[in-house]
Short mmCIF file of N, CA and C in Angstrom, two decimals:
data_model
loop_
_atom_site.label_atom_id
_atom_site.label_comp_id
_atom_site.label_asym_id
_atom_site.label_seq_id
_atom_site.Cartn_x
_atom_site.Cartn_y
_atom_site.Cartn_z
N MET A 1 -21.96 8.56 -5.70
CA MET A 1 -20.41 8.00 -4.42
C MET A 1 -20.43 6.90 -3.93
N VAL A 2 -19.56 6.50 -4.02
CA VAL A 2 -19.54 4.63 -3.30
C VAL A 2 -18.56 5.77 -1.70
N PRO A 3 -19.31 5.13 -0.75
CA PRO A 3 -18.59 5.23 0.62
C PRO A 3 -16.87 4.57 0.92
N GLU A 4 -16.41 5.64 1.31
CA GLU A 4 -14.69 5.25 0.91
C GLU A 4 -14.62 4.32 2.57
N ASN A 5 -16.12 4.03 3.27
CA ASN A 5 -15.70 2.96 4.66
C ASN A 5 -16.44 1.15 4.23
N ILE A 6 -16.60 1.38 2.53
CA ILE A 6 -17.20 0.86 1.68
C ILE A 6 -16.53 -1.06 2.13
N PHE A 7 -15.56 -0.53 1.75
CA PHE A 7 -14.26 -2.19 1.40
C PHE A 7 -13.53 -2.50 2.89
N LYS A 8 -13.92 -1.17 3.95
CA LYS A 8 -12.99 -1.75 4.99
C LYS A 8 -13.94 -2.74 5.60
N ASP A 9 -15.47 -2.68 5.74
CA ASP A 9 -16.50 -3.28 6.66
C ASP A 9 -15.72 -5.06 6.14
N ARG A 10 -16.02 -5.61 7.94
CA ARG A 10 -15.71 -7.15 7.99
C ARG A 10 -15.99 -8.19 8.22
N HIS A 11 -16.06 -9.31 8.63
CA HIS A 11 -16.93 -9.78 9.10
C HIS A 11 -16.26 -11.10 9.99
N TYR A 12 -17.62 -10.87 11.04
CA TYR A 12 -16.92 -11.32 12.78
C TYR A 12 -15.89 -13.42 12.05
N SER A 13 -16.37 -14.00 10.54
CA SER A 13 -15.84 -14.87 10.14
C SER A 13 -14.97 -14.81 8.73
N SER A 14 -14.38 -13.79 8.59
CA SER A 14 -13.51 -13.27 8.21
C SER A 14 -12.09 -14.03 7.86
N GLN A 15 -11.30 -14.05 6.66
CA GLN A 15 -10.42 -14.68 6.15
C GLN A 15 -9.34 -14.71 7.60
N ALA A 16 -9.01 -13.66 8.71
CA ALA A 16 -7.24 -13.68 8.93
C ALA A 16 -8.27 -14.56 10.29
N ILE A 17 -9.05 -15.31 11.01
CA ILE A 17 -9.45 -15.70 12.21
C ILE A 17 -10.01 -17.16 11.68
N ILE A 18 -10.12 -17.51 10.45
CA ILE A 18 -10.32 -18.78 9.70
C ILE A 18 -8.63 -19.34 10.09
N GLY A 19 -8.06 -18.45 8.95
CA GLY A 19 -6.79 -18.56 8.93
C GLY A 19 -5.20 -18.81 10.13
N LEU A 20 -5.97 -18.19 11.87
CA LEU A 20 -5.30 -18.11 12.99
C LEU A 20 -5.94 -19.29 13.24
N ILE A 21 -6.84 -19.62 12.89
CA ILE A 21 -7.43 -20.71 14.23
C ILE A 21 -7.35 -21.79 13.76
N THR A 22 -7.34 -22.73 11.71
CA THR A 22 -6.74 -23.43 10.94
C THR A 22 -5.07 -23.47 11.35
N ALA A 23 -4.67 -22.72 11.66
CA ALA A 23 -2.81 -22.75 11.92
C ALA A 23 -2.45 -23.17 13.05
N ASN A 24 -3.67 -22.66 14.40
CA ASN A 24 -3.21 -23.47 15.48
C ASN A 24 -3.51 -25.03 15.87
N TYR A 25 -4.39 -24.72 14.91
CA TYR A 25 -4.57 -26.87 15.36
C TYR A 25 -3.79 -27.65 14.27
N ILE A 26 -3.98 -26.85 13.04
CA ILE A 26 -2.41 -27.68 12.82
C ILE A 26 -1.02 -28.07 13.46
N VAL A 27 -0.76 -26.83 13.59
CA VAL A 27 0.65 -26.80 14.50
C VAL A 27 0.14 -27.42 15.53
N PHE A 28 -0.85 -27.55 16.14
CA PHE A 28 -0.53 -27.61 17.38
C PHE A 28 -0.81 -29.72 17.87
N ALA A 29 -1.40 -30.26 17.22
CA ALA A 29 -1.53 -31.38 16.79
C ALA A 29 -0.73 -32.16 15.96
N LEU A 30 0.20 -31.87 15.11
CA LEU A 30 1.20 -32.05 15.22
C LEU A 30 2.65 -32.06 15.92
N ALA A 31 2.61 -30.64 17.24
CA ALA A 31 3.59 -31.20 17.63
C ALA A 31 3.49 -32.06 19.05
N VAL A 32 1.28 -31.98 19.11
CA VAL A 32 1.34 -32.95 20.18
C VAL A 32 1.56 -34.70 19.82
N GLU A 33 1.84 -34.86 18.34
CA GLU A 33 1.75 -36.27 17.64
C GLU A 33 3.11 -36.49 18.07
N ILE A 34 4.37 -35.73 17.63
CA ILE A 34 5.79 -35.32 17.29
C ILE A 34 6.02 -35.43 19.06
N PHE A 35 5.82 -34.68 19.86
CA PHE A 35 6.79 -34.20 20.82
C PHE A 35 6.36 -34.85 22.26
N VAL A 36 5.13 -35.41 22.15
CA VAL A 36 4.50 -35.49 23.57
C VAL A 36 4.27 -36.92 23.52
N SER A 37 4.71 -37.89 24.88
CA SER A 37 4.55 -39.13 25.28
C SER A 37 3.90 -39.61 26.51
N CYS A 38 3.58 -41.26 26.63
CA CYS A 38 2.72 -40.21 27.73
C CYS A 38 3.22 -40.60 28.93
N THR A 39 4.46 -40.76 28.71
CA THR A 39 5.03 -40.14 30.67
C THR A 39 6.25 -39.32 30.24
N SER A 40 6.28 -38.09 29.00
CA SER A 40 6.56 -37.16 29.68
C SER A 40 6.60 -36.37 28.03
N VAL A 41 7.55 -34.79 28.23
CA VAL A 41 7.10 -33.53 26.97
C VAL A 41 8.70 -33.23 26.85
N ASN A 42 8.85 -33.40 25.55
CA ASN A 42 9.63 -33.45 24.83
C ASN A 42 10.14 -31.46 25.15
N TRP A 43 11.31 -30.92 25.02
CA TRP A 43 11.40 -29.63 25.73
C TRP A 43 11.06 -28.92 24.31
N PHE A 44 11.42 -29.41 22.64
CA PHE A 44 10.85 -28.96 21.86
C PHE A 44 9.48 -28.61 21.05
N PHE A 45 8.70 -28.93 22.33
CA PHE A 45 7.35 -29.09 22.66
C PHE A 45 7.01 -27.15 22.85
N TRP A 46 7.41 -27.06 23.60
CA TRP A 46 7.42 -25.71 24.57
C TRP A 46 8.06 -24.65 23.09
N ILE A 47 9.44 -25.38 22.94
CA ILE A 47 9.59 -23.63 21.67
C ILE A 47 8.68 -24.09 20.39
N VAL A 48 8.31 -25.27 19.92
CA VAL A 48 6.87 -24.63 18.99
C VAL A 48 5.66 -24.07 19.20
N LEU A 49 4.82 -24.19 21.42
CA LEU A 49 3.75 -23.25 21.50
C LEU A 49 4.67 -21.85 21.53
N ALA A 50 6.13 -21.85 21.87
CA ALA A 50 5.99 -20.23 22.03
C ALA A 50 5.99 -20.01 20.55
N GLY A 51 6.75 -20.73 19.22
CA GLY A 51 6.53 -20.19 18.43
C GLY A 51 5.45 -19.74 18.47
N LEU A 52 4.55 -20.43 17.92
CA LEU A 52 3.01 -20.17 18.12
C LEU A 52 2.10 -19.21 18.26
N ALA A 53 2.49 -18.84 19.97
CA ALA A 53 2.01 -17.84 20.50
C ALA A 53 2.98 -16.08 20.19
N VAL A 54 3.50 -16.35 19.69
CA VAL A 54 3.87 -15.21 18.97
C VAL A 54 3.50 -14.67 17.36
N TYR A 55 3.54 -16.52 16.73
CA TYR A 55 2.75 -16.09 15.61
C TYR A 55 0.94 -15.83 15.80
N ASN A 56 0.45 -16.28 16.79
CA ASN A 56 -0.67 -15.23 17.31
C ASN A 56 -0.68 -13.93 17.76
N TYR A 57 0.00 -13.47 18.38
CA TYR A 57 0.53 -12.34 18.41
C TYR A 57 0.57 -10.75 17.34
N PHE A 58 1.43 -11.79 16.63
CA PHE A 58 1.75 -10.76 15.26
C PHE A 58 0.24 -10.90 14.37
N THR A 59 -0.14 -11.35 13.83
CA THR A 59 -1.85 -12.11 13.83
C THR A 59 -2.74 -10.90 13.82
N ILE A 60 -2.86 -11.45 15.21
CA ILE A 60 -3.33 -10.40 16.18
C ILE A 60 -3.28 -8.29 15.96
N ARG A 61 -2.31 -8.17 16.32
CA ARG A 61 -2.06 -7.36 16.33
C ARG A 61 -2.08 -6.53 14.90
N ARG A 62 -1.84 -7.39 13.74
CA ARG A 62 -1.55 -6.80 12.01
C ARG A 62 -3.00 -6.46 12.24
N ASN A 63 -3.86 -7.49 12.70
CA ASN A 63 -5.30 -8.01 12.42
C ASN A 63 -6.86 -7.00 13.36
N GLU A 64 -6.30 -5.95 13.82
CA GLU A 64 -7.07 -5.62 15.15
C GLU A 64 -7.87 -5.09 15.45
N ASP A 65 -8.37 -4.32 14.34
CA ASP A 65 -9.76 -4.16 14.00
C ASP A 65 -10.82 -5.37 13.63
N GLU A 66 -10.30 -6.26 13.83
CA GLU A 66 -11.49 -7.46 12.58
C GLU A 66 -10.88 -8.44 14.82
N PHE A 67 -10.61 -8.44 15.23
CA PHE A 67 -9.95 -9.32 16.42
C PHE A 67 -10.37 -7.77 17.53
N ALA A 68 -10.99 -7.13 17.16
CA ALA A 68 -11.61 -5.77 18.36
C ALA A 68 -13.17 -6.32 18.96
N GLU A 69 -13.85 -7.32 17.55
CA GLU A 69 -15.04 -7.88 17.55
C GLU A 69 -15.19 -8.31 18.37
N LYS A 70 -16.72 -8.52 19.43
CA LYS A 70 -16.62 -9.40 20.70
C LYS A 70 -17.11 -10.57 20.15
N ARG A 71 -17.08 -10.95 18.56
CA ARG A 71 -17.68 -12.31 19.06
C ARG A 71 -16.01 -13.28 18.18
N THR A 72 -15.54 -12.68 17.30
CA THR A 72 -14.08 -12.43 17.05
C THR A 72 -13.08 -12.94 18.20
N LYS A 73 -13.70 -11.96 19.67
CA LYS A 73 -12.86 -13.09 20.72
C LYS A 73 -13.79 -14.15 21.68
N ILE A 74 -14.46 -14.57 21.35
CA ILE A 74 -15.61 -15.21 21.74
C ILE A 74 -14.77 -16.50 20.81
N ILE A 75 -15.12 -16.65 19.77
CA ILE A 75 -14.17 -17.35 18.97
C ILE A 75 -13.50 -17.87 19.21
N TYR A 76 -12.02 -17.17 19.14
CA TYR A 76 -10.48 -16.93 19.46
C TYR A 76 -10.17 -17.94 20.39
N VAL A 77 -11.42 -17.37 21.63
CA VAL A 77 -11.46 -18.25 23.37
C VAL A 77 -11.78 -19.74 22.94
N ILE A 78 -13.33 -19.63 22.53
CA ILE A 78 -13.77 -21.33 22.30
C ILE A 78 -12.56 -22.14 21.62
N SER A 79 -11.50 -21.74 20.60
CA SER A 79 -10.62 -21.75 19.82
C SER A 79 -9.89 -22.34 20.37
N LEU A 80 -9.12 -21.77 21.35
CA LEU A 80 -7.90 -21.72 23.08
C LEU A 80 -8.28 -23.34 23.32
N VAL A 81 -9.60 -23.36 23.85
CA VAL A 81 -10.03 -24.56 24.72
C VAL A 81 -10.12 -25.37 24.02
N GLY A 82 -10.36 -25.43 23.24
CA GLY A 82 -10.58 -26.87 21.59
C GLY A 82 -9.08 -27.86 21.91
N LEU A 83 -7.76 -26.27 21.81
CA LEU A 83 -7.01 -26.70 21.77
C LEU A 83 -5.96 -27.80 23.09
N GLY A 84 -7.04 -27.57 24.12
CA GLY A 84 -6.84 -28.18 25.58
C GLY A 84 -7.54 -29.81 24.98
N ILE A 85 -8.44 -29.44 24.74
CA ILE A 85 -9.42 -30.50 24.62
C ILE A 85 -8.46 -31.53 23.41
N ILE A 86 -8.36 -30.95 22.37
CA ILE A 86 -6.89 -31.87 21.30
C ILE A 86 -5.65 -32.50 22.25
N TYR A 87 -5.41 -31.30 23.02
CA TYR A 87 -3.83 -32.41 23.79
C TYR A 87 -4.50 -33.22 24.56
N TYR A 88 -5.45 -32.95 24.92
CA TYR A 88 -6.10 -34.55 25.96
C TYR A 88 -6.03 -35.77 25.23
N LEU A 89 -6.81 -35.53 23.93
CA LEU A 89 -7.42 -36.99 22.96
C LEU A 89 -6.03 -37.01 22.63
N LEU A 90 -5.76 -36.27 21.91
CA LEU A 90 -4.56 -37.05 21.28
C LEU A 90 -3.21 -37.56 21.91
N ALA A 91 -2.75 -36.62 23.20
CA ALA A 91 -1.80 -37.09 23.88
C ALA A 91 -2.35 -38.20 25.43
N PHE A 92 -3.25 -38.36 25.43
CA PHE A 92 -3.69 -39.00 26.51
C PHE A 92 -4.26 -40.47 25.63
N ALA A 93 -5.42 -40.05 25.37
CA ALA A 93 -6.70 -40.38 24.81
C ALA A 93 -5.87 -41.54 23.65
N ALA A 94 -5.69 -40.74 22.58
CA ALA A 94 -5.33 -41.47 21.12
C ALA A 94 -4.10 -42.75 21.40
N GLN A 95 -2.78 -42.80 22.54
CA GLN A 95 -1.88 -43.83 23.66
C GLN A 95 -2.91 -44.51 23.29
N HIS A 96 -2.83 -44.83 24.19
CA HIS A 96 -4.63 -45.47 24.87
C HIS A 96 -3.42 -45.64 26.75
N CYS A 97 -2.77 -44.18 26.97
CA CYS A 97 -1.77 -44.49 28.21
C CYS A 97 -3.05 -44.91 29.64
N GLN A 98 -1.47 -44.96 30.57
CA GLN A 98 -2.74 -45.42 31.82
C GLN A 98 -2.04 -44.95 32.98
N VAL A 99 -2.52 -44.30 33.14
CA VAL A 99 -3.03 -43.55 34.59
C VAL A 99 -3.02 -44.36 35.72
N SER A 100 -2.07 -44.42 36.75
CA SER A 100 -2.22 -45.54 37.38
C SER A 100 -2.06 -44.57 38.16
N VAL A 101 -3.25 -45.05 39.32
CA VAL A 101 -3.62 -44.12 40.83
C VAL A 101 -3.31 -45.47 41.79
N PRO A 102 -2.23 -43.88 42.91
CA PRO A 102 -1.42 -45.15 43.56
C PRO A 102 -1.53 -45.35 44.93
N ALA A 103 -1.39 -46.67 45.49
CA ALA A 103 -2.09 -47.26 46.47
C ALA A 103 -2.12 -46.70 47.32
N LYS A 104 -3.24 -47.12 48.19
CA LYS A 104 -3.19 -46.75 49.76
C LYS A 104 -2.85 -47.61 50.87
#
């Protein structure tokens, strides 16, 4: 007899977390490239981020058992830190923005 919970076990790197992180990076990178310039951020960028936050919320709610694991939470937080790094690299470094220091 096969135990009934054998097919309910999940791995910490299962498809839900991989899909969520991949979607976050693709949507965020495209939004930064399209809506952020050296001097300003377009208002639609914030709408895209709000939509991404709603998508994250519902994906995590749908897969609560997977996101309850400590390793998955750590992976998710590290991916969010990576989004901040991607923002800096795409918005400022890739566009060769000159950050001026005020003269004294």
